Coordinates of C-alpha atoms and ligand atoms in Angstrom, one line a residue:
M1 CA 105.2 103.8 67.7
T2 CA 106.1 105.8 71.3
I3 CA 104.1 104.6 74.1
I4 CA 104.1 106.4 77.8
V5 CA 103.4 103.9 80.0
T6 CA 102.5 105.7 83.4
G7 CA 102.6 103.6 87.0
G8 CA 104.7 100.6 85.3
A9 CA 106.7 100.0 88.2
G10 CA 103.3 98.4 89.8
F11 CA 101.2 96.3 89.2
I12 CA 99.1 95.7 86.3
G13 CA 101.8 99.0 84.7
S14 CA 104.3 96.1 84.6
N15 CA 102.6 92.9 83.3
F16 CA 101.1 95.9 80.6
V17 CA 104.7 96.6 80.5
F18 CA 105.5 92.8 79.5
H19 CA 102.8 92.5 77.3
M20 CA 103.7 95.6 75.1
L21 CA 107.2 94.4 75.0
E22 CA 106.8 91.4 73.3
Q23 CA 103.4 92.0 71.3
Y24 CA 104.8 94.9 69.7
P25 CA 109.0 94.5 69.0
D26 CA 109.5 98.0 67.3
Y27 CA 107.0 99.7 70.0
R28 CA 108.7 102.1 71.7
I29 CA 108.0 101.8 75.5
V30 CA 108.9 104.5 78.3
C31 CA 107.5 103.7 81.4
V32 CA 107.1 106.8 84.1
D33 CA 106.8 106.0 88.1
K34 CA 106.9 108.1 90.7
L35 CA 108.6 104.5 92.8
T36 CA 105.6 105.1 95.3
Y37 CA 105.6 102.5 97.8
A38 CA 103.6 100.5 95.8
G39 CA 106.1 100.5 93.2
N40 CA 109.1 98.2 92.6
L41 CA 112.3 98.7 90.1
S42 CA 113.6 95.3 90.8
T43 CA 109.8 93.9 89.1
L44 CA 111.0 95.7 85.7
K45 CA 114.1 94.3 85.9
T46 CA 113.9 91.7 83.1
V47 CA 113.3 94.8 80.7
M48 CA 115.7 97.4 81.8
D49 CA 118.0 96.8 79.7
N50 CA 115.7 96.3 76.4
P51 CA 116.2 98.8 73.7
N52 CA 112.8 99.5 72.9
F53 CA 112.4 100.0 77.0
R54 CA 112.7 103.6 78.8
F55 CA 112.7 103.8 82.4
V56 CA 111.5 107.8 83.8
R57 CA 111.6 108.1 87.9
A58 CA 108.7 111.1 88.0
D59 CA 105.5 112.0 89.4
I60 CA 102.9 112.6 86.6
C61 CA 101.3 115.9 88.8
D62 CA 104.8 117.4 88.1
R63 CA 104.2 119.0 85.1
A64 CA 108.5 120.2 84.5
A65 CA 109.2 116.6 84.5
I66 CA 106.0 115.7 82.6
F67 CA 106.2 118.3 79.6
Q68 CA 109.9 118.0 79.6
L69 CA 109.0 114.5 79.0
F70 CA 106.7 114.8 75.9
E71 CA 109.4 117.0 74.3
E72 CA 111.9 114.7 74.8
E73 CA 110.1 111.7 73.5
K74 CA 106.9 112.9 71.4
P75 CA 104.5 110.0 72.5
D76 CA 101.9 108.9 70.1
A77 CA 99.7 107.4 73.1
V78 CA 99.1 107.4 76.8
V79 CA 97.9 103.9 78.9
N80 CA 97.8 106.0 82.9
F81 CA 98.5 103.1 85.3
A82 CA 99.7 105.7 88.2
A83 CA 97.7 105.9 91.4
E84 CA 97.2 105.7 94.2
S85 CA 95.6 101.8 94.3
H86 CA 94.5 100.5 98.0
V87 CA 90.8 101.1 99.4
D88 CA 92.5 101.1 102.4
R89 CA 95.0 103.3 102.4
S90 CA 92.1 106.0 101.0
I91 CA 90.1 105.6 104.0
E92 CA 93.1 106.6 106.7
N93 CA 94.6 109.3 103.9
P94 CA 92.5 110.7 101.1
E95 CA 94.7 113.5 100.2
V96 CA 97.4 111.8 98.2
F97 CA 94.6 109.9 96.1
L98 CA 93.2 113.2 94.8
T99 CA 96.1 114.7 94.4
T100 CA 98.2 112.3 91.9
N101 CA 94.6 110.5 90.1
I102 CA 93.0 113.2 89.8
L103 CA 95.8 116.3 89.1
G104 CA 97.7 113.6 87.8
T105 CA 95.6 113.0 85.2
Q106 CA 95.1 116.6 84.8
V107 CA 99.0 117.4 84.1
L108 CA 99.2 114.1 81.6
M109 CA 96.1 114.9 79.6
D110 CA 97.4 118.6 79.4
A111 CA 100.5 117.5 78.0
C112 CA 98.8 115.5 76.0
R113 CA 96.8 118.4 74.4
K114 CA 99.7 120.5 73.8
Y115 CA 101.5 117.7 72.0
G116 CA 99.2 116.3 69.7
I117 CA 98.7 112.9 71.4
G118 CA 97.1 110.4 69.0
R119 CA 95.1 108.6 71.7
Y120 CA 95.1 109.2 75.8
H121 CA 94.1 105.9 77.1
Q122 CA 92.6 106.5 81.3
V123 CA 93.1 102.8 83.9
S124 CA 90.1 103.2 85.4
T125 CA 88.6 101.2 88.1
D126 CA 84.5 99.0 88.5
E127 CA 84.7 100.8 91.9
V128 CA 83.1 104.3 90.2
Y129 CA 79.6 102.6 89.9
G130 CA 79.8 102.0 94.0
D131 CA 78.2 98.4 94.4
L132 CA 75.3 95.9 93.5
P133 CA 73.7 94.7 96.5
L134 CA 73.8 90.2 97.1
D135 CA 70.2 90.1 96.5
R136 CA 70.2 90.8 92.9
P137 CA 72.2 88.6 91.0
D138 CA 70.7 89.5 88.1
L139 CA 72.1 93.4 88.4
F140 CA 75.8 94.0 86.8
F141 CA 77.6 97.1 85.8
T142 CA 77.5 98.4 82.1
E143 CA 78.9 101.8 80.6
D144 CA 76.1 103.8 81.8
T145 CA 76.1 102.7 85.2
P146 CA 75.9 106.1 87.0
I147 CA 78.5 106.6 88.6
H148 CA 77.9 106.2 92.5
T149 CA 81.4 106.2 94.6
S150 CA 81.9 104.6 98.2
S151 CA 85.6 105.7 98.9
P152 CA 87.9 107.9 98.6
Y153 CA 89.6 105.7 96.3
S154 CA 86.8 105.3 93.9
S155 CA 85.7 109.0 94.0
S156 CA 88.8 110.0 93.4
K157 CA 89.0 107.5 90.4
A158 CA 85.1 108.9 89.3
G159 CA 86.8 112.4 89.2
A160 CA 89.3 111.8 87.0
D161 CA 87.3 109.8 84.7
L162 CA 84.8 112.7 84.5
L163 CA 87.6 115.0 83.5
V164 CA 88.6 112.8 81.1
L165 CA 86.4 112.8 79.2
A166 CA 85.6 116.8 79.9
Y167 CA 88.5 117.1 78.0
H168 CA 87.3 114.9 75.1
R169 CA 84.1 116.9 75.0
T170 CA 86.4 120.3 75.1
Y171 CA 89.0 120.4 73.6
G172 CA 88.7 117.2 71.8
L173 CA 91.6 114.8 73.1
P174 CA 90.6 111.9 71.9
V175 CA 90.4 109.7 75.3
T176 CA 89.1 105.8 75.8
I177 CA 88.7 105.0 79.4
S178 CA 88.6 101.1 80.3
R179 CA 86.4 99.9 83.7
C180 CA 88.0 97.1 85.1
S181 CA 87.3 94.4 87.8
N182 CA 89.8 92.9 90.2
N183 CA 93.0 91.9 88.7
Y184 CA 94.5 89.1 90.4
G185 CA 98.5 87.6 89.5
P186 CA 102.5 88.2 89.3
Y187 CA 103.6 91.6 91.1
H188 CA 100.5 92.1 92.8
F189 CA 101.4 94.2 96.0
P190 CA 100.9 92.6 99.2
E191 CA 98.7 94.8 100.6
K192 CA 95.6 93.1 98.4
L193 CA 93.5 90.2 99.3
I194 CA 95.3 87.8 97.4
P195 CA 98.6 88.1 97.8
L196 CA 98.5 89.3 101.5
M197 CA 96.2 85.7 102.0
I198 CA 99.0 83.8 100.2
I199 CA 102.2 85.3 102.1
N200 CA 100.3 85.2 105.5
A201 CA 99.3 81.7 105.1
L202 CA 102.6 80.6 103.8
A203 CA 104.2 82.3 107.2
D204 CA 101.2 80.5 109.1
K205 CA 100.7 84.5 110.0
P206 CA 95.8 84.9 110.6
L207 CA 94.0 85.7 107.4
P208 CA 92.0 89.1 108.5
V209 CA 88.9 88.2 106.8
Y210 CA 87.1 91.9 106.9
G211 CA 83.8 90.8 108.0
E212 CA 82.2 87.5 107.5
G213 CA 83.8 88.1 103.7
L214 CA 80.7 87.7 102.2
N215 CA 81.8 90.8 99.8
V216 CA 81.3 89.6 95.9
R217 CA 84.8 90.6 93.2
D218 CA 84.6 89.8 90.0
W219 CA 88.3 88.2 89.4
L220 CA 90.1 88.9 85.9
Y221 CA 93.4 87.6 86.0
V222 CA 95.8 90.3 84.9
E223 CA 97.5 89.3 81.6
D224 CA 93.6 89.3 80.5
H225 CA 93.1 92.9 81.6
C226 CA 96.0 94.1 79.8
R227 CA 95.0 92.9 76.1
A228 CA 92.1 94.6 76.4
I229 CA 94.0 97.9 77.2
D230 CA 95.7 97.0 73.9
L231 CA 93.2 96.2 71.7
I232 CA 91.1 99.9 73.2
L233 CA 94.4 101.5 72.5
H234 CA 94.6 100.0 68.9
K235 CA 90.9 99.9 68.1
G236 CA 88.7 101.4 70.5
T237 CA 86.5 104.6 69.7
V238 CA 87.6 107.5 71.0
G239 CA 85.8 109.3 73.4
E240 CA 84.2 106.0 74.8
V241 CA 84.8 103.4 78.5
Y242 CA 84.8 100.6 77.8
N243 CA 83.9 97.8 80.8
V244 CA 86.5 95.1 81.0
G245 CA 85.5 91.4 83.8
G246 CA 85.5 88.0 83.1
H247 CA 81.6 86.9 85.1
N248 CA 84.1 85.4 87.5
E249 CA 82.5 86.6 90.9
M250 CA 83.7 85.0 94.4
R251 CA 82.8 85.8 97.6
N252 CA 86.5 87.0 100.0
I253 CA 85.6 84.1 102.4
D254 CA 85.5 81.3 99.1
I255 CA 89.1 83.0 98.2
V256 CA 90.9 82.2 100.9
K257 CA 89.7 78.7 101.7
L258 CA 90.5 78.1 98.3
I259 CA 94.1 79.7 99.0
C260 CA 94.1 77.7 102.6
E261 CA 93.3 74.2 100.2
K262 CA 96.2 74.9 98.0
L263 CA 98.7 75.8 100.3
G264 CA 98.0 72.8 102.9
K265 CA 97.1 75.4 105.3
P266 CA 94.2 75.4 108.0
E267 CA 91.3 77.2 107.7
S268 CA 91.7 77.5 111.2
L269 CA 93.7 80.3 110.5
I270 CA 90.8 82.4 109.0
T271 CA 89.9 85.7 111.2
H272 CA 87.7 87.7 111.0
V273 CA 88.4 91.1 111.6
A274 CA 86.4 95.0 111.6
D275 CA 84.7 95.5 108.6
R276 CA 86.4 98.1 106.2
K277 CA 84.6 101.5 106.9
G278 CA 81.7 101.6 103.3
H279 CA 82.8 98.4 102.3
D280 CA 80.9 97.4 99.2
M281 CA 79.1 94.2 99.2
R282 CA 79.5 93.3 95.2
Y283 CA 81.1 94.1 92.0
A284 CA 79.9 92.4 88.8
I285 CA 81.0 93.4 84.8
D286 CA 78.7 93.1 82.0
P287 CA 81.6 93.7 79.1
T288 CA 78.9 93.0 76.0
K289 CA 80.7 95.9 74.9
I290 CA 84.2 94.5 74.2
H291 CA 83.3 91.8 73.3
R292 CA 81.1 93.0 71.0
E293 CA 83.0 95.8 69.4
L294 CA 86.4 94.4 69.5
G295 CA 86.4 90.7 70.0
W296 CA 87.8 91.0 73.5
L297 CA 87.1 88.0 75.7
P298 CA 89.2 86.5 78.4
E299 CA 91.1 83.5 78.3
T300 CA 92.3 82.7 81.4
K301 CA 90.3 80.0 83.6
F302 CA 89.9 81.1 87.9
A303 CA 91.2 77.7 88.4
D304 CA 94.0 77.9 86.5
G305 CA 95.3 81.9 87.2
I306 CA 94.7 81.1 90.7
E307 CA 97.3 78.2 90.3
K308 CA 99.3 80.5 88.2
T309 CA 99.2 82.5 90.7
V310 CA 100.0 80.7 93.5
R311 CA 102.8 78.9 91.5
W312 CA 103.7 82.4 90.9
Y313 CA 104.1 83.7 94.8
L314 CA 105.8 80.4 95.7
T315 CA 108.9 80.8 93.0
H316 CA 109.5 85.0 93.5
R317 CA 109.8 84.4 97.4
D318 CA 112.7 87.1 96.4
W319 CA 110.3 89.0 95.5
W320 CA 107.4 89.8 98.0
E321 CA 109.8 89.0 100.9
E322 CA 112.2 92.5 100.3
I323 CA 108.7 94.1 100.0
I324 CA 107.7 93.1 103.1
S325 CA 110.7 93.7 105.2
G326 CA 110.6 97.2 104.4
D327 CA 107.7 99.7 105.5
Y328 CA 105.1 97.0 105.0
Q329 CA 105.6 95.9 108.8
K330 CA 104.3 99.3 109.7
Y331 CA 101.7 99.5 107.6
Y332 CA 100.5 96.3 108.1
E333 CA 100.6 96.9 112.3
K334 CA 98.9 99.8 112.0
M335 CA 95.8 98.8 109.7
Y336 CA 95.8 95.6 111.4
G337 CA 97.6 95.6 114.3
D338 CA 94.4 96.4 116.9
R339 CA 91.9 95.7 114.4
E340 CA 89.1 93.6 116.6
Q341 CA 88.9 90.3 115.8
L342 CA 85.2 89.1 115.4
P343 CA 83.2 86.5 117.2
I344 CA 82.8 84.4 113.6
G345 CA 83.5 81.2 112.4
Ligands
NAD1 P1 99.5 99.7 91.7 O1 99.4 100.2 93.2 O2 100.0 98.5 92.2 O3 100.9 100.7 90.7 C1 100.9 102.0 90.7 C2 102.1 102.0 90.4 O4 102.2 104.0 89.8 C3 103.3 101.9 91.3 O5 104.0 101.9 90.4 C4 103.6 103.5 91.8 O6 104.4 104.1 92.2 C5 103.4 104.6 90.3 N1 102.8 106.0 91.2 C6 102.2 106.3 92.2 N2 101.6 107.6 92.0 C7 102.4 108.2 91.5 C8 102.9 109.6 91.2 N3 102.1 110.2 91.3 N4 102.8 109.5 89.6 C9 104.2 108.0 88.9 N5 103.6 107.2 89.2 C10 103.0 107.2 90.1 O7 98.6 99.6 91.8 P2 97.3 98.5 90.7 O8 96.6 97.4 91.5 O9 98.5 98.2 89.5 O10 97.1 99.3 89.7 C11 97.0 100.4 88.3 C12 95.8 101.2 87.9 O11 94.6 100.2 87.3 C13 95.2 101.9 88.5 O12 94.8 103.4 87.3 C14 93.9 102.0 89.4 O13 92.8 102.6 89.9 C15 93.2 100.2 88.4 N6 92.8 99.0 88.4 C16 93.2 98.4 89.3 C17 92.9 97.0 89.5 C18 93.2 96.1 90.6 O14 92.2 95.3 90.6 N7 94.2 96.7 91.1 C19 91.5 97.1 88.5 C20 90.8 98.0 87.7 C21 92.2 99.3 87.9
DAU2 O1 87.7 96.9 91.9 C1 89.1 97.1 91.2 C2 89.4 97.7 92.7 O2 89.9 96.1 92.8 C3 90.6 98.1 91.9 O3 90.0 99.8 91.6 C4 91.6 98.5 93.6 O4 92.8 99.3 92.8 C5 92.0 97.0 93.6 O5 92.8 97.6 95.0 C6 91.2 96.3 94.4 O6 90.4 96.9 95.2 P1 89.6 96.0 96.2 O7 89.3 96.5 97.8 O8 88.4 95.0 96.0 O9 90.6 95.0 96.5 P2 91.2 94.5 98.2 O10 92.5 93.7 97.8 O11 91.5 95.2 99.0 O12 89.9 93.2 98.7 C7 89.2 92.3 98.0 C8 88.4 91.8 99.1 O13 88.9 91.5 100.4 C9 87.7 93.4 99.4 O14 86.0 93.3 99.9 C10 88.1 93.5 100.9 C11 88.9 92.2 101.3 N1 89.8 92.1 102.1 C12 90.8 92.6 101.8 C13 91.9 92.7 102.7 C14 93.4 93.6 101.8 C15 89.8 91.4 103.4 O15 88.8 90.7 103.7 N2 91.2 91.4 104.1 C16 91.9 92.6 103.8 O16 92.9 92.0 105.0

């Protein structure tokens, strides 16, 4: 079995590469990644010499390069993680989100059609459902919740999902889609909430919480997401969407306070800053379908996962210090440099 994993030098894609190489020693995993600011070859250094692994630097929008790769590898399946993934960046510059997330998906599926692939799996997000109100804790996203997006990022992911389902109906392409909640764990890029707060706290820098910090996210340890995709790939029903989430809702402010506690840092580092535009209030996944049909359940409790994650950042300083020493500084200055501070707390 040969599987093309796109975006495998990023956060979840790399964890998926590790998972698959460990679980299936006889599979060939071909990682395709453009190595944007979010992709790091150093993340994959432990598998580079594995004879069952191949890394190819390519843009999923580059039709010639992608078709050439399919010609060479004749893959059995494709798992598409490659995307522009950060909501704040999509608010600053939507275009690349539409290009990579929608047109890149189209190129991959066209190659799948031409080479008669066994499965195309699209890694999507719970953000395609929009958000839920804070005063209705009884509401959850199911696979039947209407698509209702808030940001250019989530709109681009929703556009891709619709295209994937259209390729299934129109051309009979054997597709599946997973829509997962917020992941956390090793190799999470420092622009995202949890790593950003850990790294800033370690340097005694302000911890920039958007607005009051009451927004709720449904956190899942990355390895549990990888196991869910593995199950869908092997046992999922073609044409179906599967929600993935672990019923672990937390307010941003509570996450940041927990990180302060774990690192022995004062909560006075917390700085409330101007809110994200169009900021989604609450995400909450109903994972009944994947549990009932495929037997998936999360294995890592948040208390253990966050402990492991904080420890990982403490013991892998080289990985993130290299990242934050480069263009990240410019990004940080642009996003946070003159962001208004709010008189909260
Ligand atoms: P990430 O930003 O950490 O990694 C994205 C990877 O894709 C990087 O390695 C980057 O170099 C690569 N890439 C970007 N554009 C590319 C292109 N045009 N061609 C080839 N490679 C390209 O993202 P992530 O957090 O690992 O997310 C992976 C996928 O999972 C995304 O599709 C995202 O929408 C989805 N998702 C993420 C989360 C989460 O909490 N992080 C939750 C649900 C779904
Ligand atoms: O729900 C799945 C999605 O989760 C994925 O599809 C996205 O790719 C992924 O980036 C993530 O999106 P979020 O916007 O939820 O994640 P982020 O880490 O950017 O923000 C989490 C919450 O923390 C959100 O409410 C905004 C807030 N936040 C974020 C940052 C970066 C802050 O308060 N301060 C910050 O500096």
